Amino acid sequence: MKKTILALRPLLAEEMDEVESHFNVIRLWEEKEPEATLMRYKNNIQGILSTYNSTGVRSSTIDALPNLEIIAQFGVGYDNIDIQAAARRNIAVTNTPDILTADTADTAMMLLLNIARRGVEGDVFIRVGRWQSGALPLGSCLTGKTVGIVGLGKIGSAIAHRCRAFGMNVVYYGRSKKDVDCKFYDDLKSMAKDSDFLVLACSGGPDTENIINLDILEALGPKGFLINIARGSVVNEEDLLIALQNRTIAGAGLDVYANEPNVPEEMLKMDQVVLLPHIGSATTETRSKMGKLVIDNLLAHFEGKPLLTPVHLS
Ligand code: NDP
Ligand code: DGY
């Protein structure tokens, strides 16, 4: 008999068809009264297909589903899942690491290049007919500049690799020193002070919440740029707005925000900000691989095989 899976958001069409060929799928995002649907099927639901951009899986949802066995996340970040609540019930959690590393690092570089060299600004400059009246203000050179990476994990390391190819000096901050040929800082403020670009590539969640605040942005200084492809929660967005308004920093390239899909109104008017709508991993190839990995984890679990990419609950 097919197991019942609660899907919070859709996968790409092909993967959605595949998941529906294996499971009974409750498409929660299509339900007019999601709470009532959850209650109606609470005894049937054995798996949740969650996504990085869904409201997430809170302890109240986990507690409401007595037969829940697995939460399979579409995304490497799982800060939207109450991991402790899952651990208490011995519920497996999986995510989609590695396959999205290159695309997300490319997105960081797209932001870095665009903010430093005024790429997006230059495009708008031509389209609104301003070239005839003068030149675009000059950008900032990348070669020889220092990039401070917060979180030298998989994506952080891929960004480091790309930055080196651009002739940049790479340093990093994190919980622990790695066996790599880059300077390590155990103090974020000191690294911000020494960096021209501060690139956020750490995980989200309570441990990194608001670690980028006005103090850190002041250390980054008026020639420094902030790039965030991690999570909006890592940055105190009000402090960032103040820093941008007062030119405490030179600019910011952002893919993620505190309250997605809402972006602070004030930022929309700022030339010194490049905004992307959380597209770090958003290529057809990668999103398809992510969907397949979600399905493979669900199948492995229900077939009693080892999970492909389990999140280790502590
Ligand atoms: P990894 O687990 O490989 O790396 C996470 C890094 O964060 C590690 O270096 C880890 O440090 C560091 N970290 C964790 N907690 C802290 C802390 N308290 N202070 C400083 N550093 C910390 O994951 P990935 O590189 O694959 O992904 C990183 C994050 O990027 C994801 O969690 C997700 O939020 C985000 N992401 C965003 C995307 C987008 O579309 N914009 C796409 C994909 C991912 P340590 O090495 O010591 O463990
Ligand atoms: C993730 O994987 O965590 C992203 O935010 C989307 O790919």
Coordinates of C-alpha atoms and ligand atoms in Angstrom, one line a residue:
M1 CA 0.0 0.0 0.0
K2 CA 1.2 3.5 -0.8
K3 CA 2.4 5.6 2.1
T4 CA 1.1 9.1 2.6
I5 CA 3.4 12.1 2.2
L6 CA 2.5 15.7 3.2
A7 CA 4.1 18.0 0.6
L8 CA 4.5 21.6 1.7
R9 CA 5.5 23.0 -1.7
P10 CA 5.9 21.4 -5.1
L11 CA 9.0 20.0 -6.7
L12 CA 9.6 20.5 -10.5
A13 CA 6.8 18.9 -12.5
E14 CA 8.8 15.8 -13.5
E15 CA 9.9 15.0 -9.9
M16 CA 6.4 15.8 -8.6
D17 CA 5.0 13.2 -11.0
E18 CA 7.6 10.8 -9.8
V19 CA 6.8 11.4 -6.1
E20 CA 3.1 10.9 -6.9
S21 CA 3.8 7.6 -8.6
H22 CA 5.3 6.2 -5.4
F23 CA 3.2 7.9 -2.7
N24 CA -0.2 9.4 -1.9
V25 CA 0.7 13.0 -1.8
I26 CA -1.2 15.7 0.1
R27 CA -0.5 19.0 -1.8
L28 CA -0.8 21.2 1.2
W29 CA 0.0 24.4 -0.7
E30 CA -3.2 23.9 -2.7
E31 CA -5.4 23.4 0.3
K32 CA -7.8 26.2 1.2
E33 CA -7.8 25.2 4.9
P34 CA -4.4 23.6 5.5
E35 CA -4.9 23.1 9.2
A36 CA -8.1 21.2 8.7
T37 CA -6.4 19.0 6.0
L38 CA -3.6 18.3 8.4
M39 CA -6.1 17.2 11.1
R40 CA -8.1 15.1 8.6
Y41 CA -5.0 13.1 7.5
K42 CA -2.9 13.3 10.7
N43 CA -3.0 9.5 11.3
N44 CA -2.0 8.7 7.7
I45 CA 0.9 11.0 7.2
Q46 CA 4.2 9.1 7.5
G47 CA 6.5 11.5 5.7
I48 CA 6.8 15.3 5.1
L49 CA 8.3 16.7 1.9
S50 CA 9.5 20.2 3.1
T51 CA 11.3 22.9 1.1
Y52 CA 13.7 25.6 2.1
N53 CA 11.1 28.2 1.2
S54 CA 8.1 26.7 2.9
T55 CA 6.8 27.9 6.3
G56 CA 8.7 24.9 7.7
V57 CA 8.1 22.1 10.1
R58 CA 7.5 23.3 13.6
S59 CA 7.2 21.2 16.7
S60 CA 3.4 21.7 16.7
T61 CA 3.2 20.0 13.2
I62 CA 5.5 17.2 14.3
D63 CA 3.5 16.7 17.5
A64 CA 0.3 16.6 15.6
L65 CA 1.4 13.7 13.4
P66 CA 1.6 10.5 15.4
N67 CA 2.9 8.3 12.6
L68 CA 5.4 10.7 11.1
E69 CA 8.7 8.9 10.4
I70 CA 10.7 11.1 8.0
I71 CA 11.1 14.8 7.0
A72 CA 12.8 15.1 3.6
Q73 CA 14.0 18.6 2.9
F74 CA 14.4 20.1 -0.6
G75 CA 17.4 22.2 0.2
V76 CA 20.7 21.9 2.1
G77 CA 19.7 24.4 4.8
Y78 CA 17.2 23.0 7.3
D79 CA 16.8 25.9 9.6
N80 CA 13.0 25.9 8.9
I81 CA 12.7 22.4 10.6
D82 CA 12.5 22.0 14.3
I83 CA 15.4 19.5 14.5
Q84 CA 15.2 19.0 18.2
A85 CA 11.5 18.1 18.1
A86 CA 12.2 15.6 15.3
A87 CA 15.1 14.1 17.4
R88 CA 12.8 13.7 20.4
R89 CA 10.4 11.6 18.3
N90 CA 13.3 9.8 16.5
I91 CA 12.1 11.1 13.2
A92 CA 14.6 11.0 10.4
V93 CA 15.5 14.2 8.6
T94 CA 17.3 14.4 5.2
N95 CA 18.5 17.4 3.1
T96 CA 20.1 17.9 -0.3
P97 CA 23.8 18.8 0.2
D98 CA 26.7 19.0 -2.4
I99 CA 24.6 19.0 -5.6
L100 CA 23.8 22.7 -5.2
T101 CA 27.2 23.8 -4.0
A102 CA 28.6 25.0 -7.4
D103 CA 25.4 26.9 -8.4
T104 CA 25.2 28.7 -5.0
A105 CA 28.9 29.6 -5.1
D106 CA 28.3 31.0 -8.7
T107 CA 25.4 33.1 -7.3
A108 CA 27.7 34.5 -4.6
M109 CA 30.2 35.5 -7.4
M110 CA 27.4 37.0 -9.5
L111 CA 26.5 39.2 -6.5
L112 CA 30.1 40.1 -5.8
L113 CA 30.9 41.0 -9.4
N114 CA 27.7 43.0 -9.8
I115 CA 28.0 45.0 -6.6
A116 CA 31.7 45.8 -7.1
R117 CA 31.6 46.5 -10.9
R118 CA 28.1 48.0 -10.9
G119 CA 26.8 45.4 -13.4
V120 CA 23.0 45.6 -12.7
E121 CA 23.3 49.4 -12.2
G122 CA 25.0 49.7 -15.6
D123 CA 22.2 47.8 -17.3
V124 CA 19.6 50.0 -15.8
F125 CA 21.7 53.1 -16.6
I126 CA 21.6 52.3 -20.4
R127 CA 17.9 51.2 -20.4
V128 CA 16.7 54.5 -18.8
G129 CA 18.8 56.5 -21.3
R130 CA 21.4 58.0 -18.9
W131 CA 24.5 57.0 -20.9
Q132 CA 24.0 60.0 -23.3
S133 CA 24.3 62.4 -20.4
G134 CA 27.6 60.9 -18.9
A135 CA 29.4 57.9 -17.7
L136 CA 28.5 55.4 -15.0
P137 CA 30.4 56.0 -11.7
L138 CA 33.5 53.8 -11.4
G139 CA 33.4 50.4 -9.7
S140 CA 35.8 48.7 -7.4
C141 CA 38.6 46.3 -8.5
L142 CA 38.5 42.7 -7.3
T143 CA 42.1 41.7 -7.9
G144 CA 44.2 41.9 -4.8
K145 CA 41.2 42.5 -2.5
T146 CA 40.5 40.5 0.6
V147 CA 37.3 38.4 0.8
G148 CA 36.3 37.3 4.3
I149 CA 34.1 34.2 4.2
V150 CA 31.9 33.5 7.1
G151 CA 31.5 29.6 7.2
L152 CA 34.1 27.8 5.1
G153 CA 31.8 24.8 4.6
K154 CA 31.0 23.3 1.2
I155 CA 29.6 26.4 -0.4
G156 CA 32.1 28.7 1.4
S157 CA 35.0 26.6 0.1
A158 CA 33.6 26.7 -3.5
I159 CA 33.4 30.5 -3.2
A160 CA 37.0 30.6 -1.9
H161 CA 38.1 28.6 -4.9
R162 CA 36.3 31.1 -7.3
C163 CA 37.7 34.1 -5.5
R164 CA 41.2 32.9 -5.8
A165 CA 40.7 32.5 -9.5
F166 CA 39.9 36.2 -9.5
G167 CA 43.2 37.0 -7.8
M168 CA 41.7 37.7 -4.5
N169 CA 43.1 37.0 -1.0
V170 CA 40.8 34.7 0.9
V171 CA 40.4 34.6 4.7
Y172 CA 37.7 33.0 6.8
Y173 CA 35.8 32.9 10.1
G174 CA 34.0 29.9 11.5
R175 CA 33.6 27.6 14.5
S176 CA 36.8 25.8 13.9
K177 CA 40.1 26.2 12.1
K178 CA 40.4 24.0 8.9
D179 CA 43.3 22.4 7.3
V180 CA 43.4 24.9 4.5
D181 CA 45.9 27.5 3.2
C182 CA 43.8 30.5 4.3
K183 CA 44.1 32.8 7.3
F184 CA 41.6 31.8 10.0
Y185 CA 39.9 34.3 12.3
D186 CA 38.2 33.3 15.5
D187 CA 36.9 36.8 15.8
L188 CA 34.3 38.0 13.3
K189 CA 34.9 41.7 13.9
S190 CA 38.6 41.4 13.3
M191 CA 38.0 39.6 10.0
A192 CA 35.4 42.2 9.0
K193 CA 37.9 45.0 9.7
D194 CA 40.5 43.3 7.4
S195 CA 38.0 42.4 4.6
D196 CA 36.9 44.3 1.5
F197 CA 34.1 41.8 0.9
L198 CA 32.4 40.0 3.7
V199 CA 30.7 36.9 2.2
L200 CA 28.1 35.0 4.3
A201 CA 28.0 31.2 3.6
C202 CA 27.3 29.7 7.0
S203 CA 24.2 27.8 8.0
G204 CA 21.1 29.6 9.4
G205 CA 19.4 28.9 12.7
P206 CA 19.7 30.1 16.3
D207 CA 23.6 29.9 16.4
T208 CA 24.1 32.3 13.6
E209 CA 21.1 34.6 14.1
N210 CA 22.0 38.3 13.7
I211 CA 25.7 37.6 13.9
I212 CA 26.1 40.4 11.4
N213 CA 25.1 43.6 13.2
L214 CA 26.0 47.3 13.1
D215 CA 29.2 46.6 15.1
I216 CA 30.4 44.1 12.4
L217 CA 29.3 46.4 9.5
E218 CA 31.1 49.4 11.1
A219 CA 34.2 47.2 11.1
L220 CA 33.7 46.3 7.4
G221 CA 33.7 50.0 6.8
P222 CA 32.8 52.5 4.1
K223 CA 34.7 50.7 1.3
G224 CA 33.4 47.3 2.3
F225 CA 30.7 45.2 0.7
L226 CA 28.5 42.6 2.3
I227 CA 27.4 39.5 0.3
N228 CA 24.7 37.2 1.7
I229 CA 23.8 33.8 0.1
A230 CA 23.4 32.1 3.5
R231 CA 20.1 33.0 5.3
G232 CA 18.4 36.3 6.0
S233 CA 18.4 35.5 9.7
V234 CA 22.3 35.7 9.8
V235 CA 22.0 39.5 9.3
N236 CA 20.2 42.0 11.5
E237 CA 18.3 43.6 8.6
E238 CA 17.5 46.8 10.5
D239 CA 21.2 47.3 11.2
L240 CA 22.0 46.6 7.6
L241 CA 19.5 49.2 6.4
I242 CA 21.0 51.8 8.8
A243 CA 24.5 50.9 7.6
L244 CA 23.5 51.3 3.9
Q245 CA 21.6 54.5 4.5
N246 CA 24.5 56.1 6.4
R247 CA 27.1 54.7 4.0
T248 CA 28.7 52.9 6.9
I249 CA 29.4 50.2 4.2
A250 CA 29.8 50.7 0.5
G251 CA 27.0 48.3 -0.6
A252 CA 25.4 44.8 -0.3
G253 CA 24.6 41.9 -2.6
L254 CA 21.8 39.9 -1.2
D255 CA 20.1 36.6 -2.2
V256 CA 18.3 36.0 1.1
Y257 CA 16.2 38.1 3.5
A258 CA 14.8 38.0 7.0
N259 CA 11.2 37.9 5.9
E260 CA 11.1 36.3 2.4
P261 CA 9.6 37.1 -0.1
N262 CA 9.4 40.6 1.5
V263 CA 12.4 42.9 1.0
P264 CA 12.6 46.1 3.0
E265 CA 11.0 48.9 0.9
E266 CA 14.0 51.2 1.4
M267 CA 16.4 48.8 -0.3
L268 CA 14.5 48.9 -3.5
K269 CA 15.5 52.5 -4.0
M270 CA 19.2 52.0 -3.3
D271 CA 21.8 51.9 -6.1
Q272 CA 24.4 50.4 -3.8
V273 CA 22.4 47.2 -3.3
V274 CA 21.9 44.2 -5.7
L275 CA 18.9 42.1 -4.9
L276 CA 18.2 38.5 -6.0
P277 CA 15.1 36.5 -5.1
H278 CA 16.8 33.5 -3.3
I279 CA 18.1 31.9 -6.4
G280 CA 21.3 30.4 -5.1
S281 CA 20.5 26.9 -6.4
A282 CA 17.9 27.9 -9.0
T283 CA 19.0 26.2 -12.2
T284 CA 16.8 23.5 -13.9
E285 CA 19.6 21.0 -13.6
T286 CA 20.3 21.5 -9.9
R287 CA 16.6 21.8 -8.8
S288 CA 15.9 18.5 -10.7
K289 CA 18.8 16.8 -8.9
M290 CA 17.6 18.1 -5.6
G291 CA 14.1 16.8 -6.3
K292 CA 15.4 13.3 -7.2
L293 CA 17.5 13.2 -4.0
V294 CA 14.4 14.0 -1.9
I295 CA 12.6 11.1 -3.6
D296 CA 15.5 8.8 -3.2
N297 CA 15.7 9.6 0.5
L298 CA 12.0 8.9 1.0
L299 CA 12.2 5.7 -1.0
A300 CA 15.3 4.5 0.9
H301 CA 13.6 5.2 4.2
F302 CA 10.4 3.3 3.4
E303 CA 12.3 0.4 1.9
G304 CA 14.4 0.1 5.1
K305 CA 17.6 1.1 3.3
P306 CA 20.2 3.6 4.6
L307 CA 19.3 7.2 3.9
L308 CA 21.4 8.9 1.2
T309 CA 21.9 12.3 2.9
P310 CA 20.7 12.2 6.5
V311 CA 20.9 15.3 8.7
H312 CA 22.6 14.1 11.9
L313 CA 20.5 15.1 14.8
S314 CA 22.3 15.9 18.0
Ligands
NDP1 P1 28.0 23.3 5.2 O1 27.4 22.5 6.3 O2 29.0 22.6 4.4 O3 28.6 24.6 5.7 C1 28.0 25.4 6.8 C2 29.1 26.2 7.3 O4 28.5 27.1 8.3 C3 30.2 25.5 8.0 O5 31.5 26.0 7.6 C4 30.0 25.7 9.5 O6 31.1 25.7 10.3 C5 29.4 27.1 9.4 N1 28.8 27.5 10.6 C6 27.8 26.8 11.3 N2 27.4 27.4 12.4 C7 28.3 28.5 12.5 C8 28.5 29.5 13.5 N3 27.7 29.5 14.6 N4 29.4 30.4 13.3 C9 30.1 30.4 12.1 N5 30.0 29.5 11.2 C10 29.1 28.5 11.4 O7 26.7 23.7 4.3 P2 26.8 24.3 2.9 O8 28.0 25.0 2.6 O9 26.3 23.3 1.9 O10 25.5 25.4 3.0 C11 25.7 26.5 3.8 C12 24.4 27.3 3.9 O11 24.1 28.0 2.7 C13 23.1 26.4 4.1 O12 22.9 26.0 5.4 C14 22.0 27.3 3.6 O13 21.5 28.1 4.6 C15 22.7 28.3 2.6 N6 22.3 28.1 1.2 C16 21.7 29.1 0.5 C17 21.3 28.9 -0.8 C18 20.7 30.0 -1.5 O14 19.9 29.7 -2.4 N7 21.0 31.3 -1.3 C19 21.5 27.6 -1.5 C20 22.2 26.6 -0.7 C21 22.6 26.9 0.6 P3 32.0 24.4 10.6 O15 32.8 24.2 9.3 O16 32.8 24.7 11.8 O17 31.0 23.3 10.8
DGY2 C1 19.1 25.7 0.4 O1 19.3 24.6 -0.3 O2 19.2 25.8 1.6 C2 18.7 26.9 -0.4 O3 18.3 27.9 0.3 C3 17.9 26.7 -1.7 O4 18.6 25.8 -2.5

